[in-house]
Amino acid sequence: MGSDSSNSSSGRRRKLAWVVLLLATAGVLAIVIAPVFIILPFRAQTPDGLRLALTLRQWSPIAALAASILVLLLMVFLWRGSRWWRKTLLVLAFSLTLPPVWFARQNHFEWMFNPLSNPSYARASEADFIDSADYVIAVERNGDAAAYPIRQMAYHHVVHDVVGGVPIVVTY
């Protein structure tokens, strides 16, 4: 009787370890990937959504590392006595936690927003891609004026230009 109860207790622990391993693997992927999909250019964002994305972004480096270590420890616990295909799943689960550990420490927002290196310009009368209700950043220097549409600045964030003979950098 004693060995049956220890076997069932051991079986319950192993099942629980598998559940925690799968949840930790899914959780680390979610906490790192969610901000990427919440903060996308040219898409409406709510203050609550941005707050959530920035909170996840702030905590993702430590959470991803902790989850990866937890998955590694569970992998070691579950390794012995597992069949080859379960060992393959263990290695796969741990492998899936490594890219998020690296990615959580990157500033992927800088990858999405690139400075406009060779901007081309149009006269206001020729700018058919701007609606009258669109917002712009306007700059005037020495009698020369330029306007930079917020919609485009929201993606590029930085434009190097010369207005009125003065080199400028426009940021948004």
PDB file of C-alpha atoms in Angstrom:
ATOM      1  CA  MET A   1       0.000   0.000   0.000  1.00  0.00           C
ATOM      2  CA  GLY A   2       2.804   2.424   0.867  1.00  0.00           C
ATOM      3  CA  SER A   3       4.422   2.224  -2.565  1.00  0.00           C
ATOM      4  CA  ASP A   4       1.081   2.835  -4.320  1.00  0.00           C
ATOM      5  CA  SER A   5       0.494   6.054  -2.379  1.00  0.00           C
ATOM      6  CA  SER A   6       4.076   7.228  -2.984  1.00  0.00           C
ATOM      7  CA  ASN A   7       3.717   6.414  -6.690  1.00  0.00           C
ATOM      8  CA  SER A   8       0.450   8.329  -6.938  1.00  0.00           C
ATOM      9  CA  SER A   9       1.964  11.223  -4.971  1.00  0.00           C
ATOM     10  CA  SER A  10       4.972  11.206  -7.271  1.00  0.00           C
ATOM     11  CA  GLY A  11       2.660  11.046 -10.295  1.00  0.00           C
ATOM     12  CA  ARG A  12       0.670  14.044  -9.023  1.00  0.00           C
ATOM     13  CA  ARG A  13       3.884  16.014  -8.485  1.00  0.00           C
ATOM     14  CA  ARG A  14       5.057  15.195 -12.000  1.00  0.00           C
ATOM     15  CA  LYS A  15       1.693  16.216 -13.499  1.00  0.00           C
ATOM     16  CA  LEU A  16       1.775  19.445 -11.508  1.00  0.00           C
ATOM     17  CA  ALA A  17       5.352  20.058 -12.670  1.00  0.00           C
ATOM     18  CA  TRP A  18       4.272  19.604 -16.307  1.00  0.00           C
ATOM     19  CA  VAL A  19       1.374  22.031 -15.842  1.00  0.00           C
ATOM     20  CA  VAL A  20       3.624  24.643 -14.203  1.00  0.00           C
ATOM     21  CA  LEU A  21       6.244  24.115 -16.921  1.00  0.00           C
ATOM     22  CA  LEU A  22       3.708  24.686 -19.699  1.00  0.00           C
ATOM     23  CA  LEU A  23       2.180  27.710 -17.944  1.00  0.00           C
ATOM     24  CA  ALA A  24       5.602  29.244 -17.309  1.00  0.00           C
ATOM     25  CA  THR A  25       6.593  28.715 -20.942  1.00  0.00           C
ATOM     26  CA  ALA A  26       3.361  30.263 -22.223  1.00  0.00           C
ATOM     27  CA  GLY A  27       3.580  33.056 -19.639  1.00  0.00           C
ATOM     28  CA  VAL A  28       7.098  34.099 -20.590  1.00  0.00           C
ATOM     29  CA  LEU A  29       6.101  34.247 -24.237  1.00  0.00           C
ATOM     30  CA  ALA A  30       2.972  36.274 -23.426  1.00  0.00           C
ATOM     31  CA  ILE A  31       4.630  38.824 -21.143  1.00  0.00           C
ATOM     32  CA  VAL A  32       7.299  39.605 -23.740  1.00  0.00           C
ATOM     33  CA  ILE A  33       5.164  39.483 -26.894  1.00  0.00           C
ATOM     34  CA  ALA A  34       2.046  41.298 -25.594  1.00  0.00           C
ATOM     35  CA  PRO A  35       3.606  44.808 -25.555  1.00  0.00           C
ATOM     36  CA  VAL A  36       4.671  44.378 -29.183  1.00  0.00           C
ATOM     37  CA  PHE A  37       1.049  43.849 -30.223  1.00  0.00           C
ATOM     38  CA  ILE A  38      -0.405  46.487 -27.901  1.00  0.00           C
ATOM     39  CA  ILE A  39       1.937  49.261 -29.068  1.00  0.00           C
ATOM     40  CA  LEU A  40       1.792  49.322 -32.850  1.00  0.00           C
ATOM     41  CA  PRO A  41       2.133  52.433 -34.999  1.00  0.00           C
ATOM     42  CA  PHE A  42      -0.946  53.760 -36.768  1.00  0.00           C
ATOM     43  CA  ARG A  43      -3.343  51.890 -34.504  1.00  0.00           C
ATOM     44  CA  ALA A  44      -5.557  53.424 -31.849  1.00  0.00           C
ATOM     45  CA  GLN A  45      -4.300  52.770 -28.335  1.00  0.00           C
ATOM     46  CA  THR A  46      -6.022  53.328 -25.035  1.00  0.00           C
ATOM     47  CA  PRO A  47      -4.345  54.741 -21.937  1.00  0.00           C
ATOM     48  CA  ASP A  48      -5.052  51.464 -20.110  1.00  0.00           C
ATOM     49  CA  GLY A  49      -3.552  49.432 -22.954  1.00  0.00           C
ATOM     50  CA  LEU A  50      -0.423  51.561 -23.004  1.00  0.00           C
ATOM     51  CA  ARG A  51      -0.129  51.357 -19.223  1.00  0.00           C
ATOM     52  CA  LEU A  52      -0.395  47.560 -19.426  1.00  0.00           C
ATOM     53  CA  ALA A  53       2.165  47.361 -22.239  1.00  0.00           C
ATOM     54  CA  LEU A  54       4.654  49.569 -20.423  1.00  0.00           C
ATOM     55  CA  THR A  55       4.176  47.661 -17.158  1.00  0.00           C
ATOM     56  CA  LEU A  56       4.754  44.348 -18.947  1.00  0.00           C
ATOM     57  CA  ARG A  57       7.750  45.886 -20.699  1.00  0.00           C
ATOM     58  CA  GLN A  58       9.181  47.025 -17.368  1.00  0.00           C
ATOM     59  CA  TRP A  59       8.772  43.649 -15.668  1.00  0.00           C
ATOM     60  CA  SER A  60       9.500  41.370 -18.630  1.00  0.00           C
ATOM     61  CA  PRO A  61      13.312  41.171 -18.222  1.00  0.00           C
ATOM     62  CA  ILE A  62      13.116  39.816 -14.654  1.00  0.00           C
ATOM     63  CA  ALA A  63       9.960  37.764 -15.290  1.00  0.00           C
ATOM     64  CA  ALA A  64      11.405  36.163 -18.425  1.00  0.00           C
ATOM     65  CA  LEU A  65      14.621  35.223 -16.651  1.00  0.00           C
ATOM     66  CA  ALA A  66      12.743  33.853 -13.621  1.00  0.00           C
ATOM     67  CA  ALA A  67      10.380  31.829 -15.824  1.00  0.00           C
ATOM     68  CA  SER A  68      13.273  30.444 -17.844  1.00  0.00           C
ATOM     69  CA  ILE A  69      15.088  29.355 -14.667  1.00  0.00           C
ATOM     70  CA  LEU A  70      11.853  27.801 -13.359  1.00  0.00           C
ATOM     71  CA  VAL A  71      11.408  25.888 -16.629  1.00  0.00           C
ATOM     72  CA  LEU A  72      15.032  24.706 -16.426  1.00  0.00           C
ATOM     73  CA  LEU A  73      14.541  23.463 -12.852  1.00  0.00           C
ATOM     74  CA  LEU A  74      11.314  21.693 -13.815  1.00  0.00           C
ATOM     75  CA  MET A  75      13.076  20.204 -16.827  1.00  0.00           C
ATOM     76  CA  VAL A  76      15.769  18.759 -14.545  1.00  0.00           C
ATOM     77  CA  PHE A  77      13.085  17.436 -12.168  1.00  0.00           C
ATOM     78  CA  LEU A  78      11.087  15.795 -14.971  1.00  0.00           C
ATOM     79  CA  TRP A  79      14.030  14.530 -17.034  1.00  0.00           C
ATOM     80  CA  ARG A  80      14.702  11.299 -15.182  1.00  0.00           C
ATOM     81  CA  GLY A  81      12.107   8.684 -15.944  1.00  0.00           C
ATOM     82  CA  SER A  82      10.748  10.532 -18.970  1.00  0.00           C
ATOM     83  CA  ARG A  83      10.473   8.927 -22.362  1.00  0.00           C
ATOM     84  CA  TRP A  84      12.414  10.340 -25.295  1.00  0.00           C
ATOM     85  CA  TRP A  85       9.452  12.309 -26.678  1.00  0.00           C
ATOM     86  CA  ARG A  86       8.808  13.921 -23.290  1.00  0.00           C
ATOM     87  CA  LYS A  87      12.479  14.831 -23.061  1.00  0.00           C
ATOM     88  CA  THR A  88      12.110  16.411 -26.484  1.00  0.00           C
ATOM     89  CA  LEU A  89       9.139  18.434 -25.175  1.00  0.00           C
ATOM     90  CA  LEU A  90      11.187  19.488 -22.149  1.00  0.00           C
ATOM     91  CA  VAL A  91      14.044  20.699 -24.317  1.00  0.00           C
ATOM     92  CA  LEU A  92      11.579  22.459 -26.614  1.00  0.00           C
ATOM     93  CA  ALA A  93       9.848  24.197 -23.687  1.00  0.00           C
ATOM     94  CA  PHE A  94      13.155  25.414 -22.287  1.00  0.00           C
ATOM     95  CA  SER A  95      14.328  26.476 -25.747  1.00  0.00           C
ATOM     96  CA  LEU A  96      11.155  28.542 -26.186  1.00  0.00           C
ATOM     97  CA  THR A  97      11.997  30.541 -23.053  1.00  0.00           C
ATOM     98  CA  LEU A  98      15.453  31.615 -24.225  1.00  0.00           C
ATOM     99  CA  PRO A  99      14.503  34.032 -27.050  1.00  0.00           C
ATOM    100  CA  PRO A 100      12.104  35.971 -24.773  1.00  0.00           C
ATOM    101  CA  VAL A 101      14.864  36.313 -22.151  1.00  0.00           C
ATOM    102  CA  TRP A 102      17.014  38.007 -24.795  1.00  0.00           C
ATOM    103  CA  PHE A 103      14.146  39.929 -26.440  1.00  0.00           C
ATOM    104  CA  ALA A 104      12.922  41.340 -23.110  1.00  0.00           C
ATOM    105  CA  ARG A 105      16.239  43.161 -22.786  1.00  0.00           C
ATOM    106  CA  GLN A 106      16.010  44.742 -26.247  1.00  0.00           C
ATOM    107  CA  ASN A 107      14.328  48.012 -27.138  1.00  0.00           C
ATOM    108  CA  HIS A 108      12.232  46.692 -29.994  1.00  0.00           C
ATOM    109  CA  PHE A 109      10.393  50.009 -30.233  1.00  0.00           C
ATOM    110  CA  GLU A 110      13.571  51.464 -31.722  1.00  0.00           C
ATOM    111  CA  TRP A 111      13.450  48.720 -34.342  1.00  0.00           C
ATOM    112  CA  MET A 112       9.946  49.759 -35.325  1.00  0.00           C
ATOM    113  CA  PHE A 113      10.641  53.505 -35.467  1.00  0.00           C
ATOM    114  CA  ASN A 114      13.433  54.418 -37.851  1.00  0.00           C
ATOM    115  CA  PRO A 115      14.569  57.947 -38.661  1.00  0.00           C
ATOM    116  CA  LEU A 116      13.613  59.066 -42.126  1.00  0.00           C
ATOM    117  CA  SER A 117      17.054  59.243 -43.739  1.00  0.00           C
ATOM    118  CA  ASN A 118      16.183  60.657 -47.166  1.00  0.00           C
ATOM    119  CA  PRO A 119      12.956  62.596 -46.785  1.00  0.00           C
ATOM    120  CA  SER A 120      11.223  63.915 -49.855  1.00  0.00           C
ATOM    121  CA  TYR A 121       9.016  66.945 -49.682  1.00  0.00           C
ATOM    122  CA  ALA A 122       5.973  68.297 -51.448  1.00  0.00           C
ATOM    123  CA  ARG A 123       4.541  71.787 -51.644  1.00  0.00           C
ATOM    124  CA  ALA A 124       1.398  72.229 -49.559  1.00  0.00           C
ATOM    125  CA  SER A 125      -0.709  72.494 -52.722  1.00  0.00           C
ATOM    126  CA  GLU A 126       0.702  69.163 -53.966  1.00  0.00           C
ATOM    127  CA  ALA A 127       0.388  67.245 -50.685  1.00  0.00           C
ATOM    128  CA  ASP A 128      -2.709  65.207 -51.508  1.00  0.00           C
ATOM    129  CA  PHE A 129      -1.858  62.687 -48.746  1.00  0.00           C
ATOM    130  CA  ILE A 130      -2.661  65.263 -46.032  1.00  0.00           C
ATOM    131  CA  ASP A 131      -6.243  65.983 -44.986  1.00  0.00           C
ATOM    132  CA  SER A 132      -7.211  69.418 -43.741  1.00  0.00           C
ATOM    133  CA  ALA A 133      -7.891  67.894 -40.291  1.00  0.00           C
ATOM    134  CA  ASP A 134      -4.424  66.290 -40.012  1.00  0.00           C
ATOM    135  CA  TYR A 135      -2.023  67.657 -37.426  1.00  0.00           C
ATOM    136  CA  VAL A 136       1.457  68.776 -38.440  1.00  0.00           C
ATOM    137  CA  ILE A 137       4.609  70.020 -36.757  1.00  0.00           C
ATOM    138  CA  ALA A 138       5.359  73.373 -38.376  1.00  0.00           C
ATOM    139  CA  VAL A 139       8.793  75.004 -38.463  1.00  0.00           C
ATOM    140  CA  GLU A 140       9.618  78.465 -39.781  1.00  0.00           C
ATOM    141  CA  ARG A 141      13.166  79.826 -40.100  1.00  0.00           C
ATOM    142  CA  ASN A 142      14.359  82.859 -42.025  1.00  0.00           C
ATOM    143  CA  GLY A 143      11.141  83.151 -44.056  1.00  0.00           C
ATOM    144  CA  ASP A 144      11.125  79.479 -45.052  1.00  0.00           C
ATOM    145  CA  ALA A 145       8.495  77.103 -43.647  1.00  0.00           C
ATOM    146  CA  ALA A 146       8.046  73.339 -43.499  1.00  0.00           C
ATOM    147  CA  ALA A 147       5.343  71.095 -42.048  1.00  0.00           C
ATOM    148  CA  TYR A 148       5.792  67.489 -40.927  1.00  0.00           C
ATOM    149  CA  PRO A 149       2.632  65.368 -40.667  1.00  0.00           C
ATOM    150  CA  ILE A 150       2.188  63.847 -37.205  1.00  0.00           C
ATOM    151  CA  ARG A 151       0.888  60.656 -38.809  1.00  0.00           C
ATOM    152  CA  GLN A 152       4.260  60.126 -40.500  1.00  0.00           C
ATOM    153  CA  MET A 153       6.291  61.460 -37.577  1.00  0.00           C
ATOM    154  CA  ALA A 154       4.590  58.918 -35.302  1.00  0.00           C
ATOM    155  CA  TYR A 155       6.330  56.207 -37.263  1.00  0.00           C
ATOM    156  CA  HIS A 156       9.714  57.756 -38.004  1.00  0.00           C
ATOM    157  CA  HIS A 157      10.039  60.025 -34.932  1.00  0.00           C
ATOM    158  CA  VAL A 158      13.038  61.883 -36.376  1.00  0.00           C
ATOM    159  CA  VAL A 159      13.556  63.930 -39.536  1.00  0.00           C
ATOM    160  CA  HIS A 160      16.787  65.730 -40.419  1.00  0.00           C
ATOM    161  CA  ASP A 161      16.083  68.747 -42.599  1.00  0.00           C
ATOM    162  CA  VAL A 162      17.236  72.226 -43.555  1.00  0.00           C
ATOM    163  CA  VAL A 163      14.702  75.038 -43.171  1.00  0.00           C
ATOM    164  CA  GLY A 164      15.659  78.587 -44.059  1.00  0.00           C
ATOM    165  CA  GLY A 165      19.272  77.531 -44.483  1.00  0.00           C
ATOM    166  CA  VAL A 166      19.433  76.168 -40.916  1.00  0.00           C
ATOM    167  CA  PRO A 167      19.945  72.432 -40.314  1.00  0.00           C
ATOM    168  CA  ILE A 168      17.247  71.125 -37.964  1.00  0.00           C
ATOM    169  CA  VAL A 169      16.129  67.902 -36.380  1.00  0.00           C
ATOM    170  CA  VAL A 170      12.399  67.454 -35.956  1.00  0.00           C
ATOM    171  CA  THR A 171      11.279  64.863 -33.399  1.00  0.00           C
ATOM    172  CA  TYR A 172       7.948  63.558 -32.204  1.00  0.00           C
TER     173      TYR A 172
END
